């Protein structure tokens, strides 16, 4: 006779299986995927450990486990990711917003709040991906107008879907193109960017969730990781209003080198740490 699987059995089985395959967040992933398959909240599983799900739920769970065994990230399997308390759509094959990027949003919003009362802040999110940074800024600075740019034209579908879900259609606008090219002639109060910054040679050594499932265009920052950062610093002043800020994310150990790069028309203001204490955001200001 076939074994009757309870929720607890399923969690133990999947967590053990993921652990054997080197997945660090094995138990958490098992819980998130089982909750998804059964249409429950994760915490509800704890109240139902002894229950046995119906066959359709089991089939859905098996399929989600199969994808996770292939080291597909949970965010891609679910098609969504939480960032700065917003639920963003994040389909397979896209860059997944990270919690360490939230400090970039907070630093930008804190500065926009110092603008004169009544002024509508203007923000440019370069390297927008799914739109995480720019849309979170728009949510936290409720009158700001945000232009989001990505060189990958297919990013537009995801950004537009996130704009729609977050009700930001009147204040946020996606444009496809290389860095500043889609905003020629415009100026902004703040430019925010989470550019690709991983040194090219390090990408192959990253965990497969990143190296296989996220786009190389979102990761590869050239030989020392700072190719796009150099371009940002070289051009940003022309696109900033007087007193405007450029805030961008860097990788671990890159903040001081990035802060020392040539930045015509800009002055270095600060480096800020992320939730893990790593210097993550570099901030420049136009005089
Ligand atoms: C690290 S991801 C960041 C995505 C998003 N801002 C976030 O934090 O979740 C970098 C993004 O930069 C885009 N990108 C790479 N080179 C670019 C360029 N020259 N101009 C505009 N976007 C670029 C990639 O397509 C990718 O979406």
PDB file of C-alpha atoms and ligand atoms in Angstrom:
ATOM      1  CA  UNK A   1       0.000   0.000   0.000  1.00  0.00           C
ATOM      2  CA  UNK A   2       1.250   3.504  -0.872  1.00  0.00           C
ATOM      3  CA  UNK A   3       2.523   5.586   2.044  1.00  0.00           C
ATOM      4  CA  UNK A   4       0.137   8.310   3.217  1.00  0.00           C
ATOM      5  CA  UNK A   5       2.217  11.509   3.256  1.00  0.00           C
ATOM      6  CA  UNK A   6       1.514  14.102   5.906  1.00  0.00           C
ATOM      7  CA  UNK A   7       2.621  17.720   5.619  1.00  0.00           C
ATOM      8  CA  UNK A   8       5.377  17.023   8.141  1.00  0.00           C
ATOM      9  CA  UNK A   9       6.593  13.989   6.130  1.00  0.00           C
ATOM     10  CA  UNK A  10       6.689  16.067   2.964  1.00  0.00           C
ATOM     11  CA  UNK A  11       8.643  18.856   4.616  1.00  0.00           C
ATOM     12  CA  UNK A  12      11.198  16.452   6.092  1.00  0.00           C
ATOM     13  CA  UNK A  13      11.595  14.608   2.792  1.00  0.00           C
ATOM     14  CA  UNK A  14      12.071  17.739   0.680  1.00  0.00           C
ATOM     15  CA  UNK A  15      14.346  19.483   3.208  1.00  0.00           C
ATOM     16  CA  UNK A  16      16.568  16.384   3.449  1.00  0.00           C
ATOM     17  CA  UNK A  17      16.689  16.076  -0.326  1.00  0.00           C
ATOM     18  CA  UNK A  18      17.603  19.781  -0.817  1.00  0.00           C
ATOM     19  CA  UNK A  19      20.253  19.579   1.907  1.00  0.00           C
ATOM     20  CA  UNK A  20      21.931  16.614   0.205  1.00  0.00           C
ATOM     21  CA  UNK A  21      22.107  18.674  -2.960  1.00  0.00           C
ATOM     22  CA  UNK A  22      23.950  21.515  -1.184  1.00  0.00           C
ATOM     23  CA  UNK A  23      21.023  23.929  -0.861  1.00  0.00           C
ATOM     24  CA  UNK A  24      21.740  26.023   2.247  1.00  0.00           C
ATOM     25  CA  UNK A  25      18.156  27.154   2.841  1.00  0.00           C
ATOM     26  CA  UNK A  26      16.804  23.593   2.512  1.00  0.00           C
ATOM     27  CA  UNK A  27      14.088  23.624   5.202  1.00  0.00           C
ATOM     28  CA  UNK A  28      12.906  27.164   4.435  1.00  0.00           C
ATOM     29  CA  UNK A  29      12.676  26.379   0.717  1.00  0.00           C
ATOM     30  CA  UNK A  30      10.741  23.166   1.437  1.00  0.00           C
ATOM     31  CA  UNK A  31       8.237  25.137   3.533  1.00  0.00           C
ATOM     32  CA  UNK A  32       7.841  27.951   0.986  1.00  0.00           C
ATOM     33  CA  UNK A  33       7.324  25.515  -1.903  1.00  0.00           C
ATOM     34  CA  UNK A  34       4.907  23.280  -0.003  1.00  0.00           C
ATOM     35  CA  UNK A  35       2.852  26.285   1.090  1.00  0.00           C
ATOM     36  CA  UNK A  36       2.762  27.453  -2.542  1.00  0.00           C
ATOM     37  CA  UNK A  37       1.728  24.020  -3.821  1.00  0.00           C
ATOM     38  CA  UNK A  38      -1.085  23.758  -1.263  1.00  0.00           C
ATOM     39  CA  UNK A  39      -2.241  27.380  -1.548  1.00  0.00           C
ATOM     40  CA  UNK A  40      -1.456  28.040   2.143  1.00  0.00           C
ATOM     41  CA  UNK A  41       0.593  30.609   4.069  1.00  0.00           C
ATOM     42  CA  UNK A  42       3.905  29.145   5.289  1.00  0.00           C
ATOM     43  CA  UNK A  43       2.906  29.488   8.938  1.00  0.00           C
ATOM     44  CA  UNK A  44      -0.335  27.543   8.285  1.00  0.00           C
ATOM     45  CA  UNK A  45       1.762  24.437   7.596  1.00  0.00           C
ATOM     46  CA  UNK A  46       2.700  24.347  11.298  1.00  0.00           C
ATOM     47  CA  UNK A  47      -0.964  24.008  12.269  1.00  0.00           C
ATOM     48  CA  UNK A  48      -1.507  21.139   9.814  1.00  0.00           C
ATOM     49  CA  UNK A  49       1.557  18.916  10.225  1.00  0.00           C
ATOM     50  CA  UNK A  50      -0.565  15.755  10.580  1.00  0.00           C
ATOM     51  CA  UNK A  51      -2.867  16.467   7.625  1.00  0.00           C
ATOM     52  CA  UNK A  52      -2.434  14.611   4.320  1.00  0.00           C
ATOM     53  CA  UNK A  53      -2.774  16.840   1.247  1.00  0.00           C
ATOM     54  CA  UNK A  54      -4.944  15.821  -1.715  1.00  0.00           C
ATOM     55  CA  UNK A  55      -3.322  14.286  -4.804  1.00  0.00           C
ATOM     56  CA  UNK A  56      -3.346  17.527  -6.835  1.00  0.00           C
ATOM     57  CA  UNK A  57      -1.424  19.347  -4.103  1.00  0.00           C
ATOM     58  CA  UNK A  58       1.118  16.538  -3.972  1.00  0.00           C
ATOM     59  CA  UNK A  59       1.575  16.660  -7.751  1.00  0.00           C
ATOM     60  CA  UNK A  60       2.096  20.419  -7.656  1.00  0.00           C
ATOM     61  CA  UNK A  61       4.646  20.038  -4.830  1.00  0.00           C
ATOM     62  CA  UNK A  62       6.584  17.326  -6.716  1.00  0.00           C
ATOM     63  CA  UNK A  63       6.891  19.645  -9.713  1.00  0.00           C
ATOM     64  CA  UNK A  64       8.147  22.558  -7.575  1.00  0.00           C
ATOM     65  CA  UNK A  65      10.647  20.253  -5.829  1.00  0.00           C
ATOM     66  CA  UNK A  66      11.886  19.015  -9.213  1.00  0.00           C
ATOM     67  CA  UNK A  67      12.622  22.600 -10.271  1.00  0.00           C
ATOM     68  CA  UNK A  68      14.372  23.464  -6.992  1.00  0.00           C
ATOM     69  CA  UNK A  69      16.511  20.297  -7.244  1.00  0.00           C
ATOM     70  CA  UNK A  70      17.780  21.749 -10.529  1.00  0.00           C
ATOM     71  CA  UNK A  71      18.965  24.731  -8.418  1.00  0.00           C
ATOM     72  CA  UNK A  72      16.360  27.058  -9.899  1.00  0.00           C
ATOM     73  CA  UNK A  73      15.936  29.928  -7.383  1.00  0.00           C
ATOM     74  CA  UNK A  74      12.760  29.938  -5.290  1.00  0.00           C
ATOM     75  CA  UNK A  75      11.891  33.450  -6.549  1.00  0.00           C
ATOM     76  CA  UNK A  76      11.880  32.169 -10.148  1.00  0.00           C
ATOM     77  CA  UNK A  77       9.785  29.134  -9.222  1.00  0.00           C
ATOM     78  CA  UNK A  78       7.210  31.341  -7.490  1.00  0.00           C
ATOM     79  CA  UNK A  79       7.549  34.111 -10.090  1.00  0.00           C
ATOM     80  CA  UNK A  80       7.680  36.743  -7.360  1.00  0.00           C
ATOM     81  CA  UNK A  81       9.978  38.255  -4.761  1.00  0.00           C
ATOM     82  CA  UNK A  82       9.496  40.571  -1.811  1.00  0.00           C
ATOM     83  CA  UNK A  83      11.659  43.699  -1.803  1.00  0.00           C
ATOM     84  CA  UNK A  84      11.352  46.676   0.565  1.00  0.00           C
ATOM     85  CA  UNK A  85       7.956  45.267   1.694  1.00  0.00           C
ATOM     86  CA  UNK A  86       6.646  45.217  -1.897  1.00  0.00           C
ATOM     87  CA  UNK A  87       5.735  42.070  -3.781  1.00  0.00           C
ATOM     88  CA  UNK A  88       7.397  42.207  -7.197  1.00  0.00           C
ATOM     89  CA  UNK A  89       6.904  39.895 -10.122  1.00  0.00           C
ATOM     90  CA  UNK A  90      10.189  38.183 -10.971  1.00  0.00           C
ATOM     91  CA  UNK A  91       9.851  35.535 -13.692  1.00  0.00           C
ATOM     92  CA  UNK A  92      12.394  32.819 -14.482  1.00  0.00           C
ATOM     93  CA  UNK A  93      15.556  34.064 -16.145  1.00  0.00           C
ATOM     94  CA  UNK A  94      15.507  37.528 -14.499  1.00  0.00           C
ATOM     95  CA  UNK A  95      17.771  39.095 -11.894  1.00  0.00           C
ATOM     96  CA  UNK A  96      16.294  38.628  -8.406  1.00  0.00           C
ATOM     97  CA  UNK A  97      16.186  41.731  -6.163  1.00  0.00           C
ATOM     98  CA  UNK A  98      18.248  41.251  -2.969  1.00  0.00           C
ATOM     99  CA  UNK A  99      17.574  42.483   0.589  1.00  0.00           C
ATOM    100  CA  UNK A 100      21.022  44.121   0.740  1.00  0.00           C
ATOM    101  CA  UNK A 101      19.851  46.545  -1.984  1.00  0.00           C
ATOM    102  CA  UNK A 102      17.151  47.998   0.296  1.00  0.00           C
ATOM    103  CA  UNK A 103      19.661  50.415   1.849  1.00  0.00           C
ATOM    104  CA  UNK A 104      20.075  52.034  -1.586  1.00  0.00           C
ATOM    105  CA  UNK A 105      16.352  52.846  -1.546  1.00  0.00           C
ATOM    106  CA  UNK A 106      16.476  54.184   2.036  1.00  0.00           C
ATOM    107  CA  UNK A 107      19.480  56.428   1.348  1.00  0.00           C
ATOM    108  CA  UNK A 108      17.848  57.873  -1.774  1.00  0.00           C
ATOM    109  CA  UNK A 109      14.496  58.482  -0.056  1.00  0.00           C
ATOM    110  CA  UNK A 110      16.164  60.167   2.951  1.00  0.00           C
ATOM    111  CA  UNK A 111      17.834  62.648   0.581  1.00  0.00           C
ATOM    112  CA  UNK A 112      14.702  63.306  -1.492  1.00  0.00           C
ATOM    113  CA  UNK A 113      12.929  64.232   1.758  1.00  0.00           C
ATOM    114  CA  UNK A 114      15.358  67.137   2.208  1.00  0.00           C
ATOM    115  CA  UNK A 115      14.210  68.798  -1.048  1.00  0.00           C
ATOM    116  CA  UNK A 116      12.118  71.967  -0.653  1.00  0.00           C
ATOM    117  CA  UNK A 117       8.465  71.323   0.258  1.00  0.00           C
ATOM    118  CA  UNK A 118       6.184  71.268  -2.759  1.00  0.00           C
ATOM    119  CA  UNK A 119       8.899  70.222  -5.194  1.00  0.00           C
ATOM    120  CA  UNK A 120       8.157  67.013  -7.154  1.00  0.00           C
ATOM    121  CA  UNK A 121      11.321  64.885  -6.882  1.00  0.00           C
ATOM    122  CA  UNK A 122      12.603  63.351 -10.105  1.00  0.00           C
ATOM    123  CA  UNK A 123      14.503  60.048  -9.992  1.00  0.00           C
ATOM    124  CA  UNK A 124      16.340  57.967 -12.574  1.00  0.00           C
ATOM    125  CA  UNK A 125      16.803  54.238 -11.885  1.00  0.00           C
ATOM    126  CA  UNK A 126      19.564  52.985 -14.165  1.00  0.00           C
ATOM    127  CA  UNK A 127      20.040  49.212 -14.564  1.00  0.00           C
ATOM    128  CA  UNK A 128      16.454  48.756 -13.393  1.00  0.00           C
ATOM    129  CA  UNK A 129      15.983  44.974 -13.811  1.00  0.00           C
ATOM    130  CA  UNK A 130      12.487  44.221 -12.464  1.00  0.00           C
ATOM    131  CA  UNK A 131      12.262  47.841 -11.259  1.00  0.00           C
ATOM    132  CA  UNK A 132      12.890  47.039  -7.575  1.00  0.00           C
ATOM    133  CA  UNK A 133      14.907  50.128  -6.644  1.00  0.00           C
ATOM    134  CA  UNK A 134      13.047  52.778  -8.621  1.00  0.00           C
ATOM    135  CA  UNK A 135       9.594  51.459  -7.741  1.00  0.00           C
ATOM    136  CA  UNK A 136      10.440  51.155  -4.036  1.00  0.00           C
ATOM    137  CA  UNK A 137      11.683  54.769  -4.119  1.00  0.00           C
ATOM    138  CA  UNK A 138       8.414  55.804  -5.804  1.00  0.00           C
ATOM    139  CA  UNK A 139       6.404  53.999  -3.098  1.00  0.00           C
ATOM    140  CA  UNK A 140       8.382  55.592  -0.232  1.00  0.00           C
ATOM    141  CA  UNK A 141       8.561  59.094  -1.759  1.00  0.00           C
ATOM    142  CA  UNK A 142       4.909  59.364  -2.722  1.00  0.00           C
ATOM    143  CA  UNK A 143       5.126  62.321  -5.104  1.00  0.00           C
ATOM    144  CA  UNK A 144       8.369  61.295  -6.864  1.00  0.00           C
ATOM    145  CA  UNK A 145       8.397  60.702 -10.617  1.00  0.00           C
ATOM    146  CA  UNK A 146      10.698  57.868 -11.657  1.00  0.00           C
ATOM    147  CA  UNK A 147      12.198  56.891 -15.008  1.00  0.00           C
ATOM    148  CA  UNK A 148      13.542  53.321 -15.084  1.00  0.00           C
ATOM    149  CA  UNK A 149      16.120  52.297 -17.704  1.00  0.00           C
ATOM    150  CA  UNK A 150      17.542  48.911 -18.626  1.00  0.00           C
ATOM    151  CA  UNK A 151      19.608  47.891 -21.631  1.00  0.00           C
ATOM    152  CA  UNK A 152      17.663  44.607 -21.841  1.00  0.00           C
ATOM    153  CA  UNK A 153      14.517  45.536 -23.801  1.00  0.00           C
ATOM    154  CA  UNK A 154      12.621  42.523 -22.356  1.00  0.00           C
ATOM    155  CA  UNK A 155      13.038  44.051 -18.863  1.00  0.00           C
ATOM    156  CA  UNK A 156      10.260  46.431 -19.888  1.00  0.00           C
ATOM    157  CA  UNK A 157       7.580  43.712 -19.708  1.00  0.00           C
ATOM    158  CA  UNK A 158       8.486  42.931 -16.097  1.00  0.00           C
ATOM    159  CA  UNK A 159       8.876  46.569 -15.030  1.00  0.00           C
ATOM    160  CA  UNK A 160       5.552  47.472 -16.655  1.00  0.00           C
ATOM    161  CA  UNK A 161       3.827  44.585 -14.864  1.00  0.00           C
ATOM    162  CA  UNK A 162       5.314  45.737 -11.535  1.00  0.00           C
ATOM    163  CA  UNK A 163       4.308  49.348 -12.241  1.00  0.00           C
ATOM    164  CA  UNK A 164       0.741  48.137 -12.877  1.00  0.00           C
ATOM    165  CA  UNK A 165       0.597  45.918  -9.771  1.00  0.00           C
ATOM    166  CA  UNK A 166       1.915  48.701  -7.551  1.00  0.00           C
ATOM    167  CA  UNK A 167      -0.455  51.308  -9.006  1.00  0.00           C
ATOM    168  CA  UNK A 168       2.408  53.557 -10.136  1.00  0.00           C
ATOM    169  CA  UNK A 169       1.446  54.118 -13.787  1.00  0.00           C
ATOM    170  CA  UNK A 170       1.073  57.884 -13.293  1.00  0.00           C
ATOM    171  CA  UNK A 171       4.565  58.311 -11.766  1.00  0.00           C
ATOM    172  CA  UNK A 172       6.838  55.603 -13.219  1.00  0.00           C
ATOM    173  CA  UNK A 173       7.950  54.999 -16.759  1.00  0.00           C
ATOM    174  CA  UNK A 174      10.298  52.365 -18.297  1.00  0.00           C
ATOM    175  CA  UNK A 175      12.674  53.112 -21.182  1.00  0.00           C
ATOM    176  CA  UNK A 176      14.960  50.586 -22.879  1.00  0.00           C
ATOM    177  CA  UNK A 177      18.540  51.577 -23.672  1.00  0.00           C
ATOM    178  CA  UNK A 178      22.173  51.750 -22.657  1.00  0.00           C
ATOM    179  CA  UNK A 179      22.673  53.728 -19.406  1.00  0.00           C
ATOM    180  CA  UNK A 180      21.863  57.407 -19.993  1.00  0.00           C
ATOM    181  CA  UNK A 181      20.998  57.150 -23.723  1.00  0.00           C
ATOM    182  CA  UNK A 182      17.178  57.041 -23.243  1.00  0.00           C
ATOM    183  CA  UNK A 183      17.169  60.212 -21.091  1.00  0.00           C
ATOM    184  CA  UNK A 184      19.326  62.539 -23.222  1.00  0.00           C
ATOM    185  CA  UNK A 185      18.781  66.169 -22.183  1.00  0.00           C
ATOM    186  CA  UNK A 186      16.904  65.359 -18.930  1.00  0.00           C
ATOM    187  CA  UNK A 187      18.067  66.055 -15.370  1.00  0.00           C
ATOM    188  CA  UNK A 188      17.063  64.386 -12.099  1.00  0.00           C
ATOM    189  CA  UNK A 189      17.246  65.057  -8.368  1.00  0.00           C
ATOM    190  CA  UNK A 190      18.613  61.559  -7.771  1.00  0.00           C
ATOM    191  CA  UNK A 191      20.104  58.814  -9.910  1.00  0.00           C
ATOM    192  CA  UNK A 192      19.998  55.356  -8.312  1.00  0.00           C
ATOM    193  CA  UNK A 193      21.684  52.298  -9.788  1.00  0.00           C
ATOM    194  CA  UNK A 194      22.390  48.702  -8.917  1.00  0.00           C
ATOM    195  CA  UNK A 195      24.694  47.963 -11.856  1.00  0.00           C
ATOM    196  CA  UNK A 196      26.355  44.662 -12.753  1.00  0.00           C
ATOM    197  CA  UNK A 197      29.522  44.590 -10.582  1.00  0.00           C
ATOM    198  CA  UNK A 198      30.844  41.041 -10.335  1.00  0.00           C
ATOM    199  CA  UNK A 199      34.332  40.613 -11.839  1.00  0.00           C
ATOM    200  CA  UNK A 200      33.913  38.521 -15.023  1.00  0.00           C
ATOM    201  CA  UNK A 201      36.254  35.753 -13.859  1.00  0.00           C
ATOM    202  CA  UNK A 202      34.266  35.181 -10.644  1.00  0.00           C
ATOM    203  CA  UNK A 203      30.885  34.474 -12.223  1.00  0.00           C
ATOM    204  CA  UNK A 204      31.568  30.807 -13.027  1.00  0.00           C
ATOM    205  CA  UNK A 205      32.386  30.156  -9.354  1.00  0.00           C
ATOM    206  CA  UNK A 206      29.095  31.508  -8.000  1.00  0.00           C
ATOM    207  CA  UNK A 207      26.321  29.181  -6.868  1.00  0.00           C
ATOM    208  CA  UNK A 208      24.227  27.826  -9.758  1.00  0.00           C
ATOM    209  CA  UNK A 209      21.153  29.787  -8.651  1.00  0.00           C
ATOM    210  CA  UNK A 210      23.123  32.867  -9.740  1.00  0.00           C
ATOM    211  CA  UNK A 211      25.589  31.693 -12.395  1.00  0.00           C
ATOM    212  CA  UNK A 212      23.085  29.543 -14.326  1.00  0.00           C
ATOM    213  CA  UNK A 213      19.702  31.129 -13.604  1.00  0.00           C
ATOM    214  CA  UNK A 214      20.363  34.888 -13.531  1.00  0.00           C
ATOM    215  CA  UNK A 215      21.333  36.782 -16.709  1.00  0.00           C
ATOM    216  CA  UNK A 216      25.042  37.408 -17.218  1.00  0.00           C
ATOM    217  CA  UNK A 217      24.192  40.942 -18.367  1.00  0.00           C
ATOM    218  CA  UNK A 218      22.925  41.651 -14.832  1.00  0.00           C
ATOM    219  CA  UNK A 219      26.079  40.316 -13.156  1.00  0.00           C
ATOM    220  CA  UNK A 220      29.165  40.901 -15.283  1.00  0.00           C
ATOM    221  CA  UNK A 221      30.972  44.131 -14.394  1.00  0.00           C
ATOM    222  CA  UNK A 222      34.096  43.467 -16.489  1.00  0.00           C
ATOM    223  CA  UNK A 223      37.617  42.556 -15.334  1.00  0.00           C
ATOM    224  CA  UNK A 224      37.463  44.296 -11.906  1.00  0.00           C
ATOM    225  CA  UNK A 225      33.670  44.552 -11.714  1.00  0.00           C
ATOM    226  CA  UNK A 226      33.659  48.335 -12.061  1.00  0.00           C
ATOM    227  CA  UNK A 227      33.186  48.869 -15.832  1.00  0.00           C
ATOM    228  CA  UNK A 228      29.594  50.158 -15.552  1.00  0.00           C
ATOM    229  CA  UNK A 229      30.411  52.102 -12.347  1.00  0.00           C
ATOM    230  CA  UNK A 230      33.173  53.979 -14.231  1.00  0.00           C
ATOM    231  CA  UNK A 231      30.691  54.931 -16.948  1.00  0.00           C
ATOM    232  CA  UNK A 232      28.103  56.037 -14.372  1.00  0.00           C
ATOM    233  CA  UNK A 233      30.599  58.253 -12.581  1.00  0.00           C
ATOM    234  CA  UNK A 234      31.915  59.663 -15.868  1.00  0.00           C
ATOM    235  CA  UNK A 235      28.501  60.776 -17.150  1.00  0.00           C
ATOM    236  CA  UNK A 236      26.160  61.261 -14.174  1.00  0.00           C
ATOM    237  CA  UNK A 237      26.818  64.982 -13.465  1.00  0.00           C
ATOM    238  CA  UNK A 238      25.240  66.010 -16.810  1.00  0.00           C
ATOM    239  CA  UNK A 239      22.008  64.258 -15.797  1.00  0.00           C
ATOM    240  CA  UNK A 240      21.775  65.646 -12.260  1.00  0.00           C
ATOM    241  CA  UNK A 241      20.072  68.855 -11.167  1.00  0.00           C
ATOM    242  CA  UNK A 242      22.346  71.139  -9.076  1.00  0.00           C
ATOM    243  CA  UNK A 243      22.681  69.505  -5.634  1.00  0.00           C
ATOM    244  CA  UNK A 244      21.398  66.164  -7.017  1.00  0.00           C
ATOM    245  CA  UNK A 245      22.724  62.784  -5.878  1.00  0.00           C
ATOM    246  CA  UNK A 246      24.140  59.713  -7.559  1.00  0.00           C
ATOM    247  CA  UNK A 247      23.730  56.621  -5.366  1.00  0.00           C
ATOM    248  CA  UNK A 248      24.858  53.198  -6.553  1.00  0.00           C
ATOM    249  CA  UNK A 249      25.407  49.713  -5.175  1.00  0.00           C
ATOM    250  CA  UNK A 250      28.758  47.909  -5.245  1.00  0.00           C
ATOM    251  CA  UNK A 251      29.984  44.456  -4.282  1.00  0.00           C
ATOM    252  CA  UNK A 252      31.793  43.503  -1.098  1.00  0.00           C
ATOM    253  CA  UNK A 253      35.198  45.239  -0.931  1.00  0.00           C
ATOM    254  CA  UNK A 254      34.511  47.600  -3.870  1.00  0.00           C
ATOM    255  CA  UNK A 255      33.165  50.720  -2.078  1.00  0.00           C
ATOM    256  CA  UNK A 256      36.479  52.414  -1.427  1.00  0.00           C
ATOM    257  CA  UNK A 257      37.844  51.804  -4.941  1.00  0.00           C
ATOM    258  CA  UNK A 258      34.574  53.034  -6.450  1.00  0.00           C
ATOM    259  CA  UNK A 259      34.590  56.169  -4.271  1.00  0.00           C
ATOM    260  CA  UNK A 260      38.115  57.000  -5.539  1.00  0.00           C
ATOM    261  CA  UNK A 261      37.282  56.746  -9.273  1.00  0.00           C
ATOM    262  CA  UNK A 262      37.199  59.874 -11.465  1.00  0.00           C
ATOM    263  CA  UNK A 263      33.796  61.560 -11.134  1.00  0.00           C
ATOM    264  CA  UNK A 264      33.803  64.873 -13.069  1.00  0.00           C
ATOM    265  CA  UNK A 265      31.400  67.435 -11.560  1.00  0.00           C
ATOM    266  CA  UNK A 266      30.651  65.240  -8.506  1.00  0.00           C
ATOM    267  CA  UNK A 267      31.898  65.115  -4.910  1.00  0.00           C
ATOM    268  CA  UNK A 268      31.975  61.917  -2.869  1.00  0.00           C
ATOM    269  CA  UNK A 269      29.495  62.239   0.026  1.00  0.00           C
ATOM    270  CA  UNK A 270      29.411  58.879   1.864  1.00  0.00           C
ATOM    271  CA  UNK A 271      29.564  55.088   1.725  1.00  0.00           C
ATOM    272  CA  UNK A 272      26.768  53.217   3.517  1.00  0.00           C
ATOM    273  CA  UNK A 273      26.618  49.670   4.903  1.00  0.00           C
ATOM    274  CA  UNK A 274      23.899  47.112   4.163  1.00  0.00           C
ATOM    275  CA  UNK A 275      21.992  45.000   6.731  1.00  0.00           C
ATOM    276  CA  UNK A 276      25.032  42.703   7.054  1.00  0.00           C
ATOM    277  CA  UNK A 277      27.420  45.584   7.775  1.00  0.00           C
ATOM    278  CA  UNK A 278      29.109  45.461   4.367  1.00  0.00           C
ATOM    279  CA  UNK A 279      29.779  48.822   2.656  1.00  0.00           C
ATOM    280  CA  UNK A 280      27.243  48.558  -0.134  1.00  0.00           C
ATOM    281  CA  UNK A 281      26.145  51.995  -1.330  1.00  0.00           C
ATOM    282  CA  UNK A 282      28.409  54.734  -2.665  1.00  0.00           C
ATOM    283  CA  UNK A 283      26.972  58.256  -2.741  1.00  0.00           C
ATOM    284  CA  UNK A 284      28.159  61.249  -4.777  1.00  0.00           C
ATOM    285  CA  UNK A 285      26.644  64.716  -5.059  1.00  0.00           C
ATOM    286  CA  UNK A 286      26.655  67.382  -7.764  1.00  0.00           C
ATOM    287  CA  UNK A 287      27.704  70.818  -6.526  1.00  0.00           C
TER     288      UNK A 287
HETATM  289  C1  LIG B   1      22.333  43.764 -10.801  1.00  0.00           C
HETATM  290  S1  LIG B   1      20.923  43.928 -11.861  1.00  0.00           S
HETATM  291  C2  LIG B   1      19.968  45.057 -10.890  1.00  0.00           C
HETATM  292  C3  LIG B   1      18.499  45.015 -11.146  1.00  0.00           C
HETATM  293  C4  LIG B   1      17.653  45.849 -10.164  1.00  0.00           C
HETATM  294  N1  LIG B   1      18.060  47.251 -10.149  1.00  0.00           N
HETATM  295  C5  LIG B   1      17.708  45.270  -8.764  1.00  0.00           C
HETATM  296  O1  LIG B   1      18.419  45.823  -7.914  1.00  0.00           O
HETATM  297  O2  LIG B   1      17.029  44.275  -8.508  1.00  0.00           O
HETATM  298  C6  LIG B   1      21.651  44.899 -13.129  1.00  0.00           C
HETATM  299  C7  LIG B   1      20.737  45.287 -14.287  1.00  0.00           C
HETATM  300  O3  LIG B   1      21.497  46.173 -15.140  1.00  0.00           O
HETATM  301  C8  LIG B   1      21.146  45.981 -16.486  1.00  0.00           C
HETATM  302  N2  LIG B   1      22.239  46.540 -17.297  1.00  0.00           N
HETATM  303  C9  LIG B   1      23.462  46.007 -17.532  1.00  0.00           C
HETATM  304  N3  LIG B   1      24.200  46.844 -18.290  1.00  0.00           N
HETATM  305  C10 LIG B   1      23.415  47.943 -18.529  1.00  0.00           C
HETATM  306  C11 LIG B   1      23.617  49.156 -19.281  1.00  0.00           C
HETATM  307  N4  LIG B   1      24.759  49.416 -19.914  1.00  0.00           N
HETATM  308  N5  LIG B   1      22.595  50.049 -19.313  1.00  0.00           N
HETATM  309  C12 LIG B   1      21.420  49.807 -18.661  1.00  0.00           C
HETATM  310  N6  LIG B   1      21.177  48.661 -17.968  1.00  0.00           N
HETATM  311  C13 LIG B   1      22.171  47.751 -17.894  1.00  0.00           C
HETATM  312  C14 LIG B   1      20.926  44.479 -16.574  1.00  0.00           C
HETATM  313  O4  LIG B   1      20.125  44.142 -17.693  1.00  0.00           O
HETATM  314  C15 LIG B   1      20.260  44.183 -15.217  1.00  0.00           C
HETATM  315  O5  LIG B   1      18.858  44.230 -15.327  1.00  0.00           O
END
